[in-house]
Coordinates of C-alpha atoms in Angstrom, one line a residue:
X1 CA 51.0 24.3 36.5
X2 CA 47.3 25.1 37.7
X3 CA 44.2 22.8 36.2
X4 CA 42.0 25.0 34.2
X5 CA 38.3 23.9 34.9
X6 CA 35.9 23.3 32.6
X7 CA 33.6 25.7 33.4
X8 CA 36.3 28.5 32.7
X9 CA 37.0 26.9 29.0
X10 CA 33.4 27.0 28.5
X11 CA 33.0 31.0 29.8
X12 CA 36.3 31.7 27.3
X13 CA 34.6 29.7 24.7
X14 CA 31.5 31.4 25.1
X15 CA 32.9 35.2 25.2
X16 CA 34.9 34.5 21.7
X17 CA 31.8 33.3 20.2
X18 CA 30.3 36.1 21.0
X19 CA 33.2 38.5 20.2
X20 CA 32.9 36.3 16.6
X21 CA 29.4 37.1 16.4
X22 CA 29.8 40.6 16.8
X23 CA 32.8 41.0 14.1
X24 CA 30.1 39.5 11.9
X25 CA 27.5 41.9 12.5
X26 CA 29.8 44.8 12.4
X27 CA 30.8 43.3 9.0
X28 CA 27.4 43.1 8.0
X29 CA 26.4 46.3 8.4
X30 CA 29.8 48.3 7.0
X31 CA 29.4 45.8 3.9
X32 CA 25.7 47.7 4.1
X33 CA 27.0 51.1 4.1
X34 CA 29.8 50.1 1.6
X35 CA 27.0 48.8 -1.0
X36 CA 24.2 51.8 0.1
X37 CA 23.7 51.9 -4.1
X38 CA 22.4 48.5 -4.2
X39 CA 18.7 47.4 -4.8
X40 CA 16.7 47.0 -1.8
X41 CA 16.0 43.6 -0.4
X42 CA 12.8 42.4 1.1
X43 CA 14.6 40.3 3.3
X44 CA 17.4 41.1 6.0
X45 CA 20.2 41.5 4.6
X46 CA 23.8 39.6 4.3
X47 CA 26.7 39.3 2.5
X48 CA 27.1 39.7 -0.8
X49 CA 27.7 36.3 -3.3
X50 CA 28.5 36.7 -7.2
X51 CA 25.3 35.3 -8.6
X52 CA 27.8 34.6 -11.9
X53 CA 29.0 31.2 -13.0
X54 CA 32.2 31.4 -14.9
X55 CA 31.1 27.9 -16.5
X56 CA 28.3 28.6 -17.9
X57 CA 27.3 26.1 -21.2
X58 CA 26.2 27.8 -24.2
X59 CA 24.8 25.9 -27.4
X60 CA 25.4 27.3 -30.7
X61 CA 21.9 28.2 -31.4
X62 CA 20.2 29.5 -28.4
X63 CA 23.0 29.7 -25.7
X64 CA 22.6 33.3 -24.9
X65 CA 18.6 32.9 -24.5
X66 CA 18.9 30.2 -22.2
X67 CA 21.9 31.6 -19.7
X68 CA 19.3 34.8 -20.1
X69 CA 16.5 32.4 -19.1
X70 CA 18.2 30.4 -16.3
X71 CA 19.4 34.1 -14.6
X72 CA 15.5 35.2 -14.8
X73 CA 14.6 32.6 -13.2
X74 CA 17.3 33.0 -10.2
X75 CA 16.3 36.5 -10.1
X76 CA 12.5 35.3 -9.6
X77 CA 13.4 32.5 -7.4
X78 CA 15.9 34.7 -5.2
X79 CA 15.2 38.9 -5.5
X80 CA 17.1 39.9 -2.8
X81 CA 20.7 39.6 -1.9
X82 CA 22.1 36.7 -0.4
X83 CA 21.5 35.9 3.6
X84 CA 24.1 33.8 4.7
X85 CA 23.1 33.9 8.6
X86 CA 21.4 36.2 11.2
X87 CA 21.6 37.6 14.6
X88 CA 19.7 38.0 17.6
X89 CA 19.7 41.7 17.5
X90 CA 19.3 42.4 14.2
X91 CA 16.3 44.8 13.4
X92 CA 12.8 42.8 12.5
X93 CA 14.0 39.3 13.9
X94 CA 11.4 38.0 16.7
X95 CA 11.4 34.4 17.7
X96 CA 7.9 32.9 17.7
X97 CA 7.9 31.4 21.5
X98 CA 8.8 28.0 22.1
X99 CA 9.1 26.6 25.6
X100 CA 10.7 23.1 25.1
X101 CA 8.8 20.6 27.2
X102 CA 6.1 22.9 28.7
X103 CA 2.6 20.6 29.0
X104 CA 0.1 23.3 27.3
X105 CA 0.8 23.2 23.9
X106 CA 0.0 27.5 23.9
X107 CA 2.8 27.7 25.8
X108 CA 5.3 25.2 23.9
X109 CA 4.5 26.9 20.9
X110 CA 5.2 25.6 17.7
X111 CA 8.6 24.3 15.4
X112 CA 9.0 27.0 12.8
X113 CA 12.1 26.5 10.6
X114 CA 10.5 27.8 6.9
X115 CA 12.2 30.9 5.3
X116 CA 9.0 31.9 3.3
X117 CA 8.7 36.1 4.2
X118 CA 5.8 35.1 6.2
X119 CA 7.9 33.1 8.7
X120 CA 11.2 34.0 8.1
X121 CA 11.2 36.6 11.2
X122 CA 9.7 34.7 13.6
X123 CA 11.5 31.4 13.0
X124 CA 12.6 29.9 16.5
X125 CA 14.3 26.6 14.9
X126 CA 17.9 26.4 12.6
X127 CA 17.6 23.6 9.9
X128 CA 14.6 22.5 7.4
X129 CA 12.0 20.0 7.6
X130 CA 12.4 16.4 5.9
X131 CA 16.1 15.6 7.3
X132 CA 18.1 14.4 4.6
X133 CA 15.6 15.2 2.2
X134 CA 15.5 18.7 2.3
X135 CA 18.2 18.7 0.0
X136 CA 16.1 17.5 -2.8
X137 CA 13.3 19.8 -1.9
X138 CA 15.7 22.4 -2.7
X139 CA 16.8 20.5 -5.9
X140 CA 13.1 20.8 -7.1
X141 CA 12.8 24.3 -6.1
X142 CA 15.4 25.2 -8.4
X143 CA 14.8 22.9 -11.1
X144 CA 11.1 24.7 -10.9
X145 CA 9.6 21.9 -10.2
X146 CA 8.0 23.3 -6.9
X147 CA 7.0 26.8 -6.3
X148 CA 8.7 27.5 -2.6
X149 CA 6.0 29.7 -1.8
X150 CA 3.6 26.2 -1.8
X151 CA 2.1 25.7 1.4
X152 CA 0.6 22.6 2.0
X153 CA -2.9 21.1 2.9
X154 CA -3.0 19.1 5.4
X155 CA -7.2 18.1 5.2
X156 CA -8.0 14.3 5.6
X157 CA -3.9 14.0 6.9
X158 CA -4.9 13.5 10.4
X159 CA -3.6 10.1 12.0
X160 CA -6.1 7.4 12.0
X161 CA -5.1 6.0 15.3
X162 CA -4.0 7.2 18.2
X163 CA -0.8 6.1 18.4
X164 CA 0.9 8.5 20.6
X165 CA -1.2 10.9 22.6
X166 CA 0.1 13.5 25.6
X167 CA 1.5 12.2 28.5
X168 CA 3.4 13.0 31.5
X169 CA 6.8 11.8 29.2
X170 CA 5.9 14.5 26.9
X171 CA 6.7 17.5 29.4
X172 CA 9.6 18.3 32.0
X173 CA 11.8 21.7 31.3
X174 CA 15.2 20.6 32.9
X175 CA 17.5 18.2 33.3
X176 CA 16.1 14.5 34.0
X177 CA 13.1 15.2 33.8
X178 CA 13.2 16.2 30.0
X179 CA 12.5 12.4 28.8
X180 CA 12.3 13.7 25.0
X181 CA 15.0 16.2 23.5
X182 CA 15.6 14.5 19.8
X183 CA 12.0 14.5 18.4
X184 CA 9.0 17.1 18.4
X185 CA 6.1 15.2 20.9
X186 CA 3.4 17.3 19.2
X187 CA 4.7 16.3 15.6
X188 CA 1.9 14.4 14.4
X189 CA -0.7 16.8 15.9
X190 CA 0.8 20.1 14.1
X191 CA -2.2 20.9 11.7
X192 CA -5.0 20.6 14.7
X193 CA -2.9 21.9 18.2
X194 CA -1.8 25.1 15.7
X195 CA -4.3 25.2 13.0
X196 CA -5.3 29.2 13.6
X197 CA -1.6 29.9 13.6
X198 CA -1.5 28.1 10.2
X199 CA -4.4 29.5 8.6
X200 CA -3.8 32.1 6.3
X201 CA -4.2 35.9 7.2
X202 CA -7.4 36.7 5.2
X203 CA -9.6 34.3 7.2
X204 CA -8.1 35.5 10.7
X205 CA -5.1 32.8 10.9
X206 CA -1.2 34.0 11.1
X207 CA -0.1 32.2 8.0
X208 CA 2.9 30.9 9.5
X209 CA 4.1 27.7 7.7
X210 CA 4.2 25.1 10.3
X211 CA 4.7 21.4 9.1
X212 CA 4.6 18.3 10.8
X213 CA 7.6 16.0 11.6
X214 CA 5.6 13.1 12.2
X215 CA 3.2 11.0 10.3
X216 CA 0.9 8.5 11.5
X217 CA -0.9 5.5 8.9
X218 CA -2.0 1.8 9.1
X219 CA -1.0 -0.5 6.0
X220 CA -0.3 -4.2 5.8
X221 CA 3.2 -5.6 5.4
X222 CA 3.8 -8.8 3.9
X223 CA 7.3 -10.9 4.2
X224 CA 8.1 -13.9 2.4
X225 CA 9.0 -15.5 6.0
X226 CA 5.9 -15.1 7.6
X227 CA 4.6 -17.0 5.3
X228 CA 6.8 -19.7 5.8
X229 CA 6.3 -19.1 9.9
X230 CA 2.2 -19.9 9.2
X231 CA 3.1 -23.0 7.4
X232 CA 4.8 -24.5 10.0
X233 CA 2.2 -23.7 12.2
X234 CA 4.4 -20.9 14.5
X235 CA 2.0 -18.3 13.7
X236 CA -1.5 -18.2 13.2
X237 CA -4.1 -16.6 11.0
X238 CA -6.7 -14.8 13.4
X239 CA -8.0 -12.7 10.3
X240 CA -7.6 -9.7 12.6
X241 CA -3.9 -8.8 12.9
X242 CA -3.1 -12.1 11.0
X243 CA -4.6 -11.5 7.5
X244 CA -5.0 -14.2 4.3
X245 CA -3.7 -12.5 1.3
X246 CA -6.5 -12.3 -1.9
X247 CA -5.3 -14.6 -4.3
X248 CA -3.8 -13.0 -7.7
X249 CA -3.0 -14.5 -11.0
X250 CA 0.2 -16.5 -11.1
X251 CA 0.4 -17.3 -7.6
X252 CA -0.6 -20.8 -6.2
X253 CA 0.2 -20.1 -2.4
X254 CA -0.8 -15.8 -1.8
X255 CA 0.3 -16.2 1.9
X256 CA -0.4 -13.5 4.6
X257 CA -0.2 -10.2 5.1
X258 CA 0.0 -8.2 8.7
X259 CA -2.4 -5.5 9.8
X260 CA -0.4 -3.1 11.5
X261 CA -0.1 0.9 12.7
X262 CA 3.3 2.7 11.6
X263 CA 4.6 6.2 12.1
X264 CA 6.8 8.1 10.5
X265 CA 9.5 10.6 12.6
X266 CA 11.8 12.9 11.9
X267 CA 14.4 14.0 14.2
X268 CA 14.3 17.9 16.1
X269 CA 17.2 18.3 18.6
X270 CA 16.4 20.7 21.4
X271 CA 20.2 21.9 21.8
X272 CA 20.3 21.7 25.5
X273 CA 18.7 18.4 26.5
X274 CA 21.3 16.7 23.7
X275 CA 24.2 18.4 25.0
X276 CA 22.9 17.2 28.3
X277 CA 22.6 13.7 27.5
X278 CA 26.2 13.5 25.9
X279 CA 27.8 15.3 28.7
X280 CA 28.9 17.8 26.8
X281 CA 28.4 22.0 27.1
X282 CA 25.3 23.2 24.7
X283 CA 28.1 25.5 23.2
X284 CA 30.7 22.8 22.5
X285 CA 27.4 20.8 20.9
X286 CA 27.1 23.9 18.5
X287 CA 30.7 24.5 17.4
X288 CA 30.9 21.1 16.7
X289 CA 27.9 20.6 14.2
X290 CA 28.9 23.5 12.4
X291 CA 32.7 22.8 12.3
X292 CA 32.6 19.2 11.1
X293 CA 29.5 19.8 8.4
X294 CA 31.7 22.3 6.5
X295 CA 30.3 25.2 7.8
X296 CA 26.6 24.0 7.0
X297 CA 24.4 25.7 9.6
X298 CA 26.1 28.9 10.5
X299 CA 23.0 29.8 12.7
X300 CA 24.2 27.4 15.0
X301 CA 27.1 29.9 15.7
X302 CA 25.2 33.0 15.5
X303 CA 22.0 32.5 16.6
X304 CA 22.4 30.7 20.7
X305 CA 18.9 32.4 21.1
X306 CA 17.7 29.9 18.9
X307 CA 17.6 26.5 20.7
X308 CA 16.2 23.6 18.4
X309 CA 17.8 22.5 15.7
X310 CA 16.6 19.8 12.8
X311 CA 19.7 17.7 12.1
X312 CA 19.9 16.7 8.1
X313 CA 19.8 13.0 8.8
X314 CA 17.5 10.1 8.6
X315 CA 14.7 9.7 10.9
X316 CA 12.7 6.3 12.4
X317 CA 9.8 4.4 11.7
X318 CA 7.6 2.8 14.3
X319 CA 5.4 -0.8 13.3
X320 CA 2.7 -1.4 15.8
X321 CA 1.2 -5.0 16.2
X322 CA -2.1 -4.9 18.0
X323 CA -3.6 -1.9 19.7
X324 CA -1.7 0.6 19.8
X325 CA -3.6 2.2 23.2
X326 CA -2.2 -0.9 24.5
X327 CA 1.5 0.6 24.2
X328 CA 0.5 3.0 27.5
X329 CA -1.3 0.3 29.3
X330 CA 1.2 -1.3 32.0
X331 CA -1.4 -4.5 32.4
X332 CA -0.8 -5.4 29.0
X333 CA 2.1 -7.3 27.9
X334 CA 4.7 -5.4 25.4
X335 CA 7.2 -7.2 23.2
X336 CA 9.6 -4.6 21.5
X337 CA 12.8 -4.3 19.2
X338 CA 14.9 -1.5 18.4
X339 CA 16.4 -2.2 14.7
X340 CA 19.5 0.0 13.4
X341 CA 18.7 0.3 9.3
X342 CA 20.9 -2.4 7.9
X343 CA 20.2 -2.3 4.1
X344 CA 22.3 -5.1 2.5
X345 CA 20.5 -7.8 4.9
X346 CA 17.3 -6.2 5.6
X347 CA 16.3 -5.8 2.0
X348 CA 18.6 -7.7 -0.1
X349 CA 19.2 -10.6 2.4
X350 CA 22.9 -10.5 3.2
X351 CA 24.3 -13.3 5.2
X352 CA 27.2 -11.4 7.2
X353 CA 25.3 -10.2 9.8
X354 CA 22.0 -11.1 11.3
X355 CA 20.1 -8.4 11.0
X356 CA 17.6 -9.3 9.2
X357 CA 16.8 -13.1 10.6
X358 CA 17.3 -11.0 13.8
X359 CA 14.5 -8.5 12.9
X360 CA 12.0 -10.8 11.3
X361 CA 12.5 -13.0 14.3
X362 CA 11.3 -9.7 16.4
X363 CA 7.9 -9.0 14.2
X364 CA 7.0 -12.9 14.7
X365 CA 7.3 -12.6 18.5
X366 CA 5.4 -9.2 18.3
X367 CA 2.3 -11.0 16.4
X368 CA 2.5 -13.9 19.1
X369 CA 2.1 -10.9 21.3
X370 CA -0.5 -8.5 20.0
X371 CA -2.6 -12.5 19.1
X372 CA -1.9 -13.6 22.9
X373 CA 0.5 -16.9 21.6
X374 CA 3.2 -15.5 23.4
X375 CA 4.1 -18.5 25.7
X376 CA 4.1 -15.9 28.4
X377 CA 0.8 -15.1 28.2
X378 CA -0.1 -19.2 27.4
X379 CA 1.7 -19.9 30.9
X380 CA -0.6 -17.2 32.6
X381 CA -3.5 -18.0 31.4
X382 CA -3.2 -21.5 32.0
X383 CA -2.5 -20.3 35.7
X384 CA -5.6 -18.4 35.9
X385 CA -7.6 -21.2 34.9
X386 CA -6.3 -23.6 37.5
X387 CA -6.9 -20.8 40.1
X388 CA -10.0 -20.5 39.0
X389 CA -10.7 -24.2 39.8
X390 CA -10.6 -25.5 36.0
X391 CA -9.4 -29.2 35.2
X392 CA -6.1 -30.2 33.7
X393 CA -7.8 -30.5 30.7
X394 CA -9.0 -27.1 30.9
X395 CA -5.5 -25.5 31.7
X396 CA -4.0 -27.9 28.7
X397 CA -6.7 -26.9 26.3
X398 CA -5.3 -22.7 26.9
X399 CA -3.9 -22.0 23.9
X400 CA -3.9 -18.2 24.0
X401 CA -3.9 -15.7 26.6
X402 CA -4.5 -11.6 26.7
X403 CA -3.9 -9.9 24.2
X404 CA -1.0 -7.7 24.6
X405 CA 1.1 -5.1 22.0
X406 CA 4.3 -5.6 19.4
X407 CA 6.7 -2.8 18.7
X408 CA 9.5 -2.2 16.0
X409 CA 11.5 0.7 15.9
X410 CA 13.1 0.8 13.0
X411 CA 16.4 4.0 13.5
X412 CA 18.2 4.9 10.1
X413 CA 21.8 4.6 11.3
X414 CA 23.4 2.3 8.7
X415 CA 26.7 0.8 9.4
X416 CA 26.5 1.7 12.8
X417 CA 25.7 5.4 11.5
X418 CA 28.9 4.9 9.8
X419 CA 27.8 4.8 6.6
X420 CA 27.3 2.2 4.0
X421 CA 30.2 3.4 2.3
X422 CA 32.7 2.7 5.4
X423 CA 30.6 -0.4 6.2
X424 CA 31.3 -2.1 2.6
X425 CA 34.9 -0.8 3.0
X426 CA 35.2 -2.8 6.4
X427 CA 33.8 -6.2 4.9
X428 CA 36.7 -5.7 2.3
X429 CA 39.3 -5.3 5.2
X430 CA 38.1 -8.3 7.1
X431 CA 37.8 -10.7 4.1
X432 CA 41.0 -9.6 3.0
X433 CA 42.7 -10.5 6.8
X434 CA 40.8 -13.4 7.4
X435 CA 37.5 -12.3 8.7
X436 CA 37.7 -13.4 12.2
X437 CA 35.8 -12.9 15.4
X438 CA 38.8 -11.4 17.5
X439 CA 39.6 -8.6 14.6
X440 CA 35.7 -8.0 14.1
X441 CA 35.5 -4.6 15.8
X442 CA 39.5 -3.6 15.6
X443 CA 38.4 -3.8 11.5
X444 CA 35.6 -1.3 12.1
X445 CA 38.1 1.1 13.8
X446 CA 41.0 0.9 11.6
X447 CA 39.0 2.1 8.7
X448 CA 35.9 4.5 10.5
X449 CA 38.4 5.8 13.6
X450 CA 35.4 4.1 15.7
X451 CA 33.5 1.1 16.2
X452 CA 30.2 2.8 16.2
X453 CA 28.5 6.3 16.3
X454 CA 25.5 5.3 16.6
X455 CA 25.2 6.9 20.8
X456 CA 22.0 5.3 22.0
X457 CA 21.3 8.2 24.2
X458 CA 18.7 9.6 21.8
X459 CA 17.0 6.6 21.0
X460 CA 14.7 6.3 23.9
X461 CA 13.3 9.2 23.2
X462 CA 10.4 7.5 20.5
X463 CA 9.3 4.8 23.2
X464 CA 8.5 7.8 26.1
X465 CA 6.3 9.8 23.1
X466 CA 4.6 6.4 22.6
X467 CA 3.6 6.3 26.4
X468 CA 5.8 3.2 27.1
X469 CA 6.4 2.6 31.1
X470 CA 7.4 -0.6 31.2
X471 CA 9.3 -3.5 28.5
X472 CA 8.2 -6.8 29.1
X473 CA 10.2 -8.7 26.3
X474 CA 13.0 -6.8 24.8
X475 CA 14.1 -8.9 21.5
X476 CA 17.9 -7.5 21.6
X477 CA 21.4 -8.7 22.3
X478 CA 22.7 -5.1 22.9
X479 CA 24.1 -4.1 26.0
X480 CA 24.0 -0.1 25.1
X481 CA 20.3 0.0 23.8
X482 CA 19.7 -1.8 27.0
X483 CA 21.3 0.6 29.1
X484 CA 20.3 3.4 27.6
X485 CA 16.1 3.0 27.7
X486 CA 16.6 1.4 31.4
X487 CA 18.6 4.4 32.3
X488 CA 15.8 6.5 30.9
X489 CA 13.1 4.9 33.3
X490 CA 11.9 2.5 31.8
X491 CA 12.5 -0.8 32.8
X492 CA 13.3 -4.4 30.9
X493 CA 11.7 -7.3 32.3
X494 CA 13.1 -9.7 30.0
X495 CA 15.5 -9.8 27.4
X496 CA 16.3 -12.6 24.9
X497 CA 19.1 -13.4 21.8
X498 CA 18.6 -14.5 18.5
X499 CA 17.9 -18.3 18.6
X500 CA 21.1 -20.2 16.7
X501 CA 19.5 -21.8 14.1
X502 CA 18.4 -18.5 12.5
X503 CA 22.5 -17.2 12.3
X504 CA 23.5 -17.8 9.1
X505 CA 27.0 -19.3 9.2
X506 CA 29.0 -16.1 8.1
X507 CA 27.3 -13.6 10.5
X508 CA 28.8 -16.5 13.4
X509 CA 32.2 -14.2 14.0
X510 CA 29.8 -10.8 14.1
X511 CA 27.4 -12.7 17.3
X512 CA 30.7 -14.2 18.8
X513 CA 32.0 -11.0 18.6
X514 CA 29.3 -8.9 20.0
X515 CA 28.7 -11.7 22.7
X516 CA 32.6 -11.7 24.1
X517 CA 32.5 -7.3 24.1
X518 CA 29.5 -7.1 26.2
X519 CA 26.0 -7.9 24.4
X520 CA 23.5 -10.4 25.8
X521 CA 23.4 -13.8 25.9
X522 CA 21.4 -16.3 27.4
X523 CA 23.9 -18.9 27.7
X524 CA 27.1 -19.1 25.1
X525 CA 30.2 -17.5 26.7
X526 CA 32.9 -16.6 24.4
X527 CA 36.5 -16.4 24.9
X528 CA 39.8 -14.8 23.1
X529 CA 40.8 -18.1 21.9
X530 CA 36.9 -18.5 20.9
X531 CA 37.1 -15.6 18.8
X532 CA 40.5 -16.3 17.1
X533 CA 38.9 -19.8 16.3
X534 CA 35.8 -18.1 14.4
X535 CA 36.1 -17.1 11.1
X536 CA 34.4 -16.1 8.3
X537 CA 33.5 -17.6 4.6
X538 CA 36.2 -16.6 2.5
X539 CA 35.4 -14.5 -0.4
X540 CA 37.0 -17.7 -3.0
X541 CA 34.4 -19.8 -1.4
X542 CA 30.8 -21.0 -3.7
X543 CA 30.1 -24.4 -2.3
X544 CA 28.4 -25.0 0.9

């Protein structure tokens, strides 16, 4: 029986798409001619929907007045007929250009996903801004608690640092060269790059509604561990990135606070370069994300002009310690950690994983970093000094070195992007069969289908639109984080694990676990019979 290729299942997919999209045009337009009677739209239009709800709730008093009420306001809200999707050919529609990965920002062109009539025509991106939160910015708009025609100012928004400025990492059309496909690089510099395009009509702008995806701030962050950390003298106050908290009423001991830059990113998928990096056809990509989100984006489907999409999931944060120009600078030494959101131990200080020890472990070695304590930068300052001819109590007296830069990356992808619901549902099936290290990630799969979806592809992504070349300290254990940001160019000079004494004693089968499947570790080996022997605190048990 002969092999059919994939490149044929991808043409056949391709022509029934497009057979598919041109049913649904034809049905658009002879559901036009069948309704010729009805009111005109402003807007392009689609298939009909019954704007009645058989369950509507009427009080005794006033029920008719407020059904009456609520319909005006749908009416006001939504004039025209409802738009389920459109085409490529369909009269008015004209994609504002947008050349993914192009270096002059005229020629990139900007992200335009709004469905306000001034930009509904020219929108070159399927989705809405905010990610998961676009949902309750649709909430409000029908609650009437926002007017959707508001168009935001964006004066005295600007970031206050340069955290991530244009670089060769930013452009590249094709292939390898495209080191940034999941986020817009020009995110945080929307309301300068394309401030005429923004600008409304009657003072010579297009009055497009263009947003920004990213955000760029500095604040202070304060953790009840660092605290602890300057007490036993493993950090120090330098009253620069190192701060003493103003005493308040109460409080004997304030503690410290850390000076620090942090941005704020939503996610934009250029189709292509995603489908690329997964090895799968742009096409399959598409039918996927609208098969298995019930149908959400339909664009995706009808619109393959169209190629950037903004998924309706959480986004990342980035904490920089020090300066961040340093982030760019190669002579400078660079201590990062990638964190996956783990909310039950990041926040409320669960001990079944290490997540959070793990991460606060990470900020401490970035602040010995950014300060020059790392005992990297001790050790080569101490070298300089004797090279320089100074005495052994010279090179003994070096208790700091260059200053280098501190990085957290903080990706929302609970539960391994399963979901804190599976996650939770997981901890009950390995309490429940003994919790231990040889079932760890055969528990995951029984209940999610897979041990993670997390697909660290994507996530290198942030550290090329920061500038970063090069890694000298990587604070993770992970073998695909690893091999996903050295497969993207950059290299890791060193990597390091979790010391022991900060595991707490029931996240010992997840580390055994992790260790024996592949993740890094400086020295403990674990085996099968390892893992069968490690096992988990029983729910049953209180006393320690």
């Amino acid at each position: 029986m002969p092999v059919v290729s994939e490149a044929v299942l991808t043409q056949i997919l391709s022509q029934l798409q497009s057979l598919q999209v041109a049913q649904q045009e034809m049905g658009a337009k002879l559901e036009a001619l069948t309704n010729s009677n009805s009111p005109p739209s402003p807007e392009p239009r689609g298939l009909p929907i019954s704007r009645t709800n058989g369950r509507q709730t009427k009080s005794p008093m006033n029920g008719s007045t407020i059904t009456d009420s609520l319909q005006e306001r749908e009416k006001s809200l939504y004039p025209g007929r409802v738009l389920l999707t459109t085409y490529p050919s369909q009269h008015g529609i004209l994609p504002f250009n947008l050349t993914w990965g192009a270096e002059d920002p005229a020629v990139r062109g900007p992200v335009i996903c709004s469905r306000l009539p001034s930009s509904i025509k020219v929108r070159n991106a399927i989705g809405a801004h905010s990610g998961s939160y676009s949902i309750y910015r649709a909430l409000s708009i029908a609650m009437g608690s926002l007017d959707p025609m508001y168009k935001p100012s964006y004066e005295m928004t600007e970031p206050p640092v340069d955290l991530a400025v244009p670089c060769k990492s930013w452009y590249g059309t094709e292939g390898k060269n495209m080191k940034i496909v999941s986020l817009d690089p020009w995110g945080h510099l929307v309301p300068s790059v394309w401030q005429k395009a923004i600008q409304d009509k009657s003072v010579g702008g297009l009055g497009l509604d263009i947003r920004p995806s990213i955000s760029v701030t500095k604040a202070h962050i304060k953790l009840k561990e660092l605290d602890d950390s300057v007490n036993r003298g493993e950090l120090f106050v330098d009253g620069k990135i190192v701060l003493n908290t103003a005493p308040f009423e109460g409080v004997l001991d304030p503690g410290v606070e850390v000076n620090v830059s942090k941005a704020a990113v939503d996610p934009i998928w250029y189709l292509p370069g995603v489908a690329d990096r997964f090895g799968i056809s742009e096409s399959l990509l598409r039918r996927a994300l609208f098969e298995d989100t019930g149908g959400m984006y339909p664009e995706l489907i009808t619109r393959p002009d169209i190629k950037v999409f903004l998924p309706p999931i959480g986004g990342l944060t980035v904490y920089i310690f020090g300066n961040p120009s340093f982030l760019r600078d190669p002579s400078k030494i660079l201590t990062l950690r990638v964190h996956d959101e783990c909310n039950g131990s990041d926040v409320f200080g669960s001990d079944i994983c290490t997540c959070k020890p793990y991460l606060v472990y990470a900020i401490e070695e970035c602040i010995r970093t950014a300060q020059g304590r790392h005992p990297d930068q001790i050790q080569a300052e101490r070298e300089r000094v004797k090279q320089s001819g100074g005495s052994e109590v010279d090179v003994n007296n070096v208790e700091k070195g260059a200053e280098g830069v501190g990085a957290v990356v903080y990706f929302r992808k609970e539960g391994r992007a399963l979901g804190e619901v599976t996650k939770y549902l997981v901890y009950n099936l390995r309490k429940r069969g003994g919790d231990s290290a040889d079932r760890y990630f055969k528990s995951t799969e029984m209940v999610a289908g897979v041990k993670d979806m997390r697909f660290q592809a994507l996530m290198p992504d942030v550290l090329h639109w920061l500038g970063i070349n090069k890694i000298d300290n990587m604070v993770s254990m992970s073998d695909m984080k690893y091999d996903a940001i050295v497969e993207s160019g950059i290299p890791i000079l060193k990597r390091y694990d979790i010391p022991p004494h900060l595991i707490p004693p029931d996240s010992q089968v997840e580390i055994d676990a992790k260790i024996a499947s592949g993740y890094f570790s400086s020295g403990k080996q674990v085996t099968q019979e390892d893992l069968k022997k490690t096992v988990g605190r029983r729910w049953e048990e209180v006393e320690h």
